[in-house]
mmCIF file of C-alpha atoms in Angstrom:
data_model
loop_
_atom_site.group_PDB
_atom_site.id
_atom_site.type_symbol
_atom_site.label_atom_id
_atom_site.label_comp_id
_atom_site.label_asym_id
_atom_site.label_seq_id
_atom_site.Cartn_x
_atom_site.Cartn_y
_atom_site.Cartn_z
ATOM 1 C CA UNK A 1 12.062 -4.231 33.694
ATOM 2 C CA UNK A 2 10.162 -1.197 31.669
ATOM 3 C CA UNK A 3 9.783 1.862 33.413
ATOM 4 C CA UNK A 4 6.495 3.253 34.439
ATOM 5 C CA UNK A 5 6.481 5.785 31.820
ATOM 6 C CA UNK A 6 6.632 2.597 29.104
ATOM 7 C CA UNK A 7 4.415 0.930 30.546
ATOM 8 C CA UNK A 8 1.746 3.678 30.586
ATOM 9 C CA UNK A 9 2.522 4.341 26.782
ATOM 10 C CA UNK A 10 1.843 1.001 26.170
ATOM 11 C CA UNK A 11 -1.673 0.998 27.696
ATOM 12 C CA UNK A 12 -2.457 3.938 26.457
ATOM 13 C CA UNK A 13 -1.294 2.463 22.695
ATOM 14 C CA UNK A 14 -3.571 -0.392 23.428
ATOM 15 C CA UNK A 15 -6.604 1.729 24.332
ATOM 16 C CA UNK A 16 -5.947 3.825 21.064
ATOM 17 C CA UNK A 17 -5.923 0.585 18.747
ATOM 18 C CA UNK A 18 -9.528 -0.253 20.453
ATOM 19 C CA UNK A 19 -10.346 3.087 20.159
ATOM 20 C CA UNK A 20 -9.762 3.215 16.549
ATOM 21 C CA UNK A 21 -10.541 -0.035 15.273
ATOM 22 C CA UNK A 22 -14.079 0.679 16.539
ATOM 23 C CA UNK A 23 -14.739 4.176 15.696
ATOM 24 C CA UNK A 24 -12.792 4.898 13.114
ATOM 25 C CA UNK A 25 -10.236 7.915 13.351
ATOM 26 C CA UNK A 26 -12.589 10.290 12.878
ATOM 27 C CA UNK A 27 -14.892 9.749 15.508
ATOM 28 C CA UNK A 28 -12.369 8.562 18.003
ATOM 29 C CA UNK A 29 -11.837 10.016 21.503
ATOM 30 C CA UNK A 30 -8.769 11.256 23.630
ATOM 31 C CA UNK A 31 -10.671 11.037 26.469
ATOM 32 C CA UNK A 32 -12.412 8.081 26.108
ATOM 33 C CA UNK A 33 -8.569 6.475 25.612
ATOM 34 C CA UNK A 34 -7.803 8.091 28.468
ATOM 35 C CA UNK A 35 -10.322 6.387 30.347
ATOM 36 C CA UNK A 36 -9.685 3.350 29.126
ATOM 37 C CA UNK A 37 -6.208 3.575 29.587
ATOM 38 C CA UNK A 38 -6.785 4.477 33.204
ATOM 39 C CA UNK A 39 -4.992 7.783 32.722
ATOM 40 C CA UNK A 40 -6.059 11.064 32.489
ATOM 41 C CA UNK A 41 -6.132 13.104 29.658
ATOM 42 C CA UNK A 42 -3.598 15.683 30.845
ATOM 43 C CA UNK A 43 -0.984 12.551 30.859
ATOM 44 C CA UNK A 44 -2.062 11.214 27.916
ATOM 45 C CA UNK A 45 -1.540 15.142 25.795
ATOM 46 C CA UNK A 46 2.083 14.958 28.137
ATOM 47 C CA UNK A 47 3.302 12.030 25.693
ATOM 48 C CA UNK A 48 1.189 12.541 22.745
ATOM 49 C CA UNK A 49 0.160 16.212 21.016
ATOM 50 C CA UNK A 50 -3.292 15.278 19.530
ATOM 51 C CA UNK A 51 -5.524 12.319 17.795
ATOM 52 C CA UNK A 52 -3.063 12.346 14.754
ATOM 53 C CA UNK A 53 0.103 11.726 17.141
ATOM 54 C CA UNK A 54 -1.183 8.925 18.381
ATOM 55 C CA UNK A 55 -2.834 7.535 15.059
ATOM 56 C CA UNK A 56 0.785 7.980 13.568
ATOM 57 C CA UNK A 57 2.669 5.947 16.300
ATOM 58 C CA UNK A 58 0.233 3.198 15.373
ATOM 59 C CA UNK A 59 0.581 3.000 11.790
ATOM 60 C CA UNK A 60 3.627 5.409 10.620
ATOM 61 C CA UNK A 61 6.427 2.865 10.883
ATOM 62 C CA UNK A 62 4.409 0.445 8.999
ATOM 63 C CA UNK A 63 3.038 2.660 6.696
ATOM 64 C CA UNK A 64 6.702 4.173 5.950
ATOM 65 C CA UNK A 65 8.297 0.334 5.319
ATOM 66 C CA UNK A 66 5.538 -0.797 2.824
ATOM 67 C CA UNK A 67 5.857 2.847 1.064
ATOM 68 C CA UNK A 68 9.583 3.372 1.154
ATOM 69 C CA UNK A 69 9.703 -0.230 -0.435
ATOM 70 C CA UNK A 70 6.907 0.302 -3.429
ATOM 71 C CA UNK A 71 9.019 3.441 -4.033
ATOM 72 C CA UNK A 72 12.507 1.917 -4.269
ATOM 73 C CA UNK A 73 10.829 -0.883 -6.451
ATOM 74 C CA UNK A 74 9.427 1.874 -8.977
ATOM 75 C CA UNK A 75 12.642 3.775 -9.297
ATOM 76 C CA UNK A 76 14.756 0.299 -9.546
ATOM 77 C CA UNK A 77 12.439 -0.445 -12.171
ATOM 78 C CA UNK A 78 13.023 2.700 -14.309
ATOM 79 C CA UNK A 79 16.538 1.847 -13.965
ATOM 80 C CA UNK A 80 16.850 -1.269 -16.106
ATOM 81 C CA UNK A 81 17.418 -0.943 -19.507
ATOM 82 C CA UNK A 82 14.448 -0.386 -21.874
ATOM 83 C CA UNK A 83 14.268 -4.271 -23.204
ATOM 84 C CA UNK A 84 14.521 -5.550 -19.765
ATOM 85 C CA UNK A 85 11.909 -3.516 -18.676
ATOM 86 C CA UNK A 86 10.073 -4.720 -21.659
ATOM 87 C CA UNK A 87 10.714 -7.964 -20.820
ATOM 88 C CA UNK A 88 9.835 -7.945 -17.225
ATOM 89 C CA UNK A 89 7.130 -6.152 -17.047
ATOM 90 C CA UNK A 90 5.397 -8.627 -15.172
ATOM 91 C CA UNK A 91 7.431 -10.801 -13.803
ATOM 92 C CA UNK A 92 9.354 -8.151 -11.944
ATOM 93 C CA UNK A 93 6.338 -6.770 -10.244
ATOM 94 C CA UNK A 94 4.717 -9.798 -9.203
ATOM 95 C CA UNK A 95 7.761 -10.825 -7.358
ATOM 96 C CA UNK A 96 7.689 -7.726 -5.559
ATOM 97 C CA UNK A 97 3.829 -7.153 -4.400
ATOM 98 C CA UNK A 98 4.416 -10.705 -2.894
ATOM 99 C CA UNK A 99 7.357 -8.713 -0.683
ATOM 100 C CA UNK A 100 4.456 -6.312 -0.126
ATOM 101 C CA UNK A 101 2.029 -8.834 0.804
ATOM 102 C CA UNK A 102 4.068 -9.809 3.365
ATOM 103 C CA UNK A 103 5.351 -6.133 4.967
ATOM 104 C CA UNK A 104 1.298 -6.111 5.271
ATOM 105 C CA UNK A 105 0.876 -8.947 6.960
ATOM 106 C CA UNK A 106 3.205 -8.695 8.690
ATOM 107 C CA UNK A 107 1.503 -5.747 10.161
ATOM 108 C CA UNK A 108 -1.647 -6.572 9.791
ATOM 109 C CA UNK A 109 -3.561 -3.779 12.002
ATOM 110 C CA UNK A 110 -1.802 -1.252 11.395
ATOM 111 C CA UNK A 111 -3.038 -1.417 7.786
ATOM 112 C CA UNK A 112 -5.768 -2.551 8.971
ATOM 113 C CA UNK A 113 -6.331 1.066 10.442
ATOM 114 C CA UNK A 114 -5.010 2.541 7.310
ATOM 115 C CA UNK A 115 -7.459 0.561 4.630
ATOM 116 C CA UNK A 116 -10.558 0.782 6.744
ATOM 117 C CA UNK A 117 -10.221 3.682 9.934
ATOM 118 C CA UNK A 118 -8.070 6.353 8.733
ATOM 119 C CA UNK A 119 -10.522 8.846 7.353
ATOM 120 C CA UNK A 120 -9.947 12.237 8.604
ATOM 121 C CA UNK A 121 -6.429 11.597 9.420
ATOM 122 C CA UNK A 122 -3.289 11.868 7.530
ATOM 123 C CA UNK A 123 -3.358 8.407 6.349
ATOM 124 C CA UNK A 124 -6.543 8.766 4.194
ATOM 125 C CA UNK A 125 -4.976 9.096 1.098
ATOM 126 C CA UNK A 126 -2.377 6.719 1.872
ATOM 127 C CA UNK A 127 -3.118 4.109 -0.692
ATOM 128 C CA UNK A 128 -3.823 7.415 -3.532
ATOM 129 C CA UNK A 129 -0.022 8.343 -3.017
ATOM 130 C CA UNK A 130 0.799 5.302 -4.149
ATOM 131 C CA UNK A 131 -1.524 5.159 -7.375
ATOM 132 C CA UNK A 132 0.323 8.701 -8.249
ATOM 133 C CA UNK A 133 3.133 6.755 -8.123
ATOM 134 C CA UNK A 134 2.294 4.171 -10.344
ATOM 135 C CA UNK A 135 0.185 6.470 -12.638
ATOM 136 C CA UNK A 136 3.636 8.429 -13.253
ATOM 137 C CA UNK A 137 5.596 5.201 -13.603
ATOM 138 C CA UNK A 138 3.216 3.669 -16.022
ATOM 139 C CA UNK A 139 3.253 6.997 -18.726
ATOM 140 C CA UNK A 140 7.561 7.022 -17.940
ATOM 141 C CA UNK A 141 7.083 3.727 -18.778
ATOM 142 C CA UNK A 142 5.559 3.767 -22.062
ATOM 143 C CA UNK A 143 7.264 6.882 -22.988
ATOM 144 C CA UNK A 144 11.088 5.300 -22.167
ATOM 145 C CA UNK A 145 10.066 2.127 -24.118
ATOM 146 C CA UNK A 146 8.639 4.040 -27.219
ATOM 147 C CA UNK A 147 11.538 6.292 -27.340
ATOM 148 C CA UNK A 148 13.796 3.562 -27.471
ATOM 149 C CA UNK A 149 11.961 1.966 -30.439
ATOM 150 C CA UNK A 150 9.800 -0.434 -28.345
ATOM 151 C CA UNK A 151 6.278 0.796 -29.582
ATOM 152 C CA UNK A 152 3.656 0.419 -27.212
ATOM 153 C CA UNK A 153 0.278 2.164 -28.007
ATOM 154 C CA UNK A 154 -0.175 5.351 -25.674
ATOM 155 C CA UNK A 155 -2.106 5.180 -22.656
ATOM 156 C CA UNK A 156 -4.224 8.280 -21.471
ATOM 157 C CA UNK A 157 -2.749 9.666 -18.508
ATOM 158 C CA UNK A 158 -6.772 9.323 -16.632
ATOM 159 C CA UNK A 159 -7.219 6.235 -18.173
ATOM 160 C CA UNK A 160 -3.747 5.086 -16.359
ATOM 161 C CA UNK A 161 -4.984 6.623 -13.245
ATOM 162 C CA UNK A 162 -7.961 4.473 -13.000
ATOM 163 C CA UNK A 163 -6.745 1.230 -13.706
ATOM 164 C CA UNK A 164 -3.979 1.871 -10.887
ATOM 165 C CA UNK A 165 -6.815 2.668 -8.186
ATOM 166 C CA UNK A 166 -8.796 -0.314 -9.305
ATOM 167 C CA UNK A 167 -5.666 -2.395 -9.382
ATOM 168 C CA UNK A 168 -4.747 -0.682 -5.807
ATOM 169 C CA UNK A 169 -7.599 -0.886 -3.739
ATOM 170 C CA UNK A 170 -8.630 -4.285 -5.473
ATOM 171 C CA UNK A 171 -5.185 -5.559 -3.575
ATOM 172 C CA UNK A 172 -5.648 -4.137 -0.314
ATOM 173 C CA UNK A 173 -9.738 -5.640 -0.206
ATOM 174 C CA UNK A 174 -7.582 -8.674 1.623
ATOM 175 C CA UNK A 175 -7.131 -6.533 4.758
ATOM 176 C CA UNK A 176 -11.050 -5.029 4.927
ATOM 177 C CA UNK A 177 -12.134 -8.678 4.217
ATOM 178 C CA UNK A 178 -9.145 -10.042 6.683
ATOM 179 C CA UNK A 179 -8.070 -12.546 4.265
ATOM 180 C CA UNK A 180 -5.587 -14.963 5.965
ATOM 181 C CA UNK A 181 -1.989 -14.715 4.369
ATOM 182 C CA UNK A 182 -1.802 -16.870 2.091
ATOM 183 C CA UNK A 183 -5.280 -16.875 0.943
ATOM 184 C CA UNK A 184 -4.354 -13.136 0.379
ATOM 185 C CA UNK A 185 -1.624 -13.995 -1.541
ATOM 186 C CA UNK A 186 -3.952 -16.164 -3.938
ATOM 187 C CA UNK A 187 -6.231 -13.471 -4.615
ATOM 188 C CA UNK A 188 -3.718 -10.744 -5.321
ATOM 189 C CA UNK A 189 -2.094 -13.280 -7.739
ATOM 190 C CA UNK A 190 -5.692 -13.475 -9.804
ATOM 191 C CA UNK A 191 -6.009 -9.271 -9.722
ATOM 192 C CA UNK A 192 -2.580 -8.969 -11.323
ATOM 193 C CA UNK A 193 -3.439 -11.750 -13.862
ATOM 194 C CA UNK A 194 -6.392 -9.831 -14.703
ATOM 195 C CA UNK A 195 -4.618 -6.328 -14.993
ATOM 196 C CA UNK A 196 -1.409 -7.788 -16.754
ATOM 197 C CA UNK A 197 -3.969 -9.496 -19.043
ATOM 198 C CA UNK A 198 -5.449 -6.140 -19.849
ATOM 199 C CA UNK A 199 -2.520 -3.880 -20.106
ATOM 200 C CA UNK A 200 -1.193 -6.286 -22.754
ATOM 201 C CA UNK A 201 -3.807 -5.838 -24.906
ATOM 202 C CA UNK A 202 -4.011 -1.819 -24.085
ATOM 203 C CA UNK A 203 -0.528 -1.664 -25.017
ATOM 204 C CA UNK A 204 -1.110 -3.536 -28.281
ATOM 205 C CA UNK A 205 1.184 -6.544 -27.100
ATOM 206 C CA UNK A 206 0.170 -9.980 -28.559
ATOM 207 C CA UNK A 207 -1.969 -12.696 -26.864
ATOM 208 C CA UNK A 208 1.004 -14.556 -26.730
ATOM 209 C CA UNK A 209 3.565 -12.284 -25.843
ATOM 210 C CA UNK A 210 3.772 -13.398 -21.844
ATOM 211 C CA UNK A 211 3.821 -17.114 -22.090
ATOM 212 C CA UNK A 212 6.744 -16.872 -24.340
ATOM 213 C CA UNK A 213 8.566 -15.187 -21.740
ATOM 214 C CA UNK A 214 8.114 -17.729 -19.182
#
């Protein structure tokens, strides 16, 4: 049986989602969670310390699964040797943004929140962290590959940087236009076929060069 404490930090949870998913972080208020919750705010500041605290608890664990993931699968990836990386270029990354796919859908509101409700908060540049990432990865990329005799044509560093955010925030349009999963998964399959498409040719591959990996 949960305690009365747990229960009460469950409602007040609740309230917060509501709260959020209809005003946005930004324009969000304590006290009107409070009210819904049926709590005052002086109990509601006794379990969380502000607006953030409580945004966090919604999204953070979430937020740090998908993130700790992309991460891991970047620095894996810089692992293998140059010709596999070469050689898998694709393949290896459309395995893992179906993983991704999944961690979101898994949980669905909270990145819900993220994509469309976090501005103001600490979230709002969630999905920007991860286009650094890739933006770094991509140049470490080109440079491993060329210096182990793989030529590739070089890639401006901005240039990078704004094919990543289109890529990025093309994938996550499936939770502001609550795509169901495997719909979703569909649609991301078509963005990376278009991106993949036109890195090859950035990178001065040939038209054929993926199909005779397959």
């Amino acid at each position: 049986m949960k305690k009365k404490d747990e229960i009460a930090v469950e409602k007040i949870l609740e309230c917060a989602k509501e709260e959020f998913m209809e005003k946005g972080f930004a324009d969000a208020s304590l006290r009107t969670i409070a009210e819904r919750a049926g709590y005052t705010t002086g109990m509601l500041y006794a379990r969380f310390a502000d607006k953030s605290g409580l945004f966090k608890e919604l999204v953070g664990e979430a937020a740090d699964k998908l993130f700790n993931y992309f991460s891991k699968v970047e620095d894996d990836f810089a692992e293998l040797p140059p010709e596999q990386q070469h050689n898998e270029m694709h393949t290896y990354v459309d395995s893992k943004v179906d993983v991704m796919i999944d961690i979101i859908y898994d949980n669905f509101d909270a990145f819900k929140l993220i994509v469309c409700k976090s501005a103001g908060s600490g979230y709002e540049y969630y999905i920007d962290k991860m286009i650094d990432i890739e933006t770094k990865n991509t140049i470490r990329f080109i440079e491993q590959l060329n210096n182990a005799g793989i030529k590739l044509n070089e890639v401006r560093a901005d240039l990078s940087h704004m094919l990543s955010s289109a890529m990025f925030y093309g994938i996550f349009e499936v939770v502001a236009h609550d795509l169901p999963r495997e719909e979703a998964k569909g649609y991301v399959k078509q963005v990376q076929d278009f991106f993949n498409a036109g890195w090859d040719r950035l990178l001065g591959l040939p038209s054929d060069w993926q199909s005779s990996r397959k």
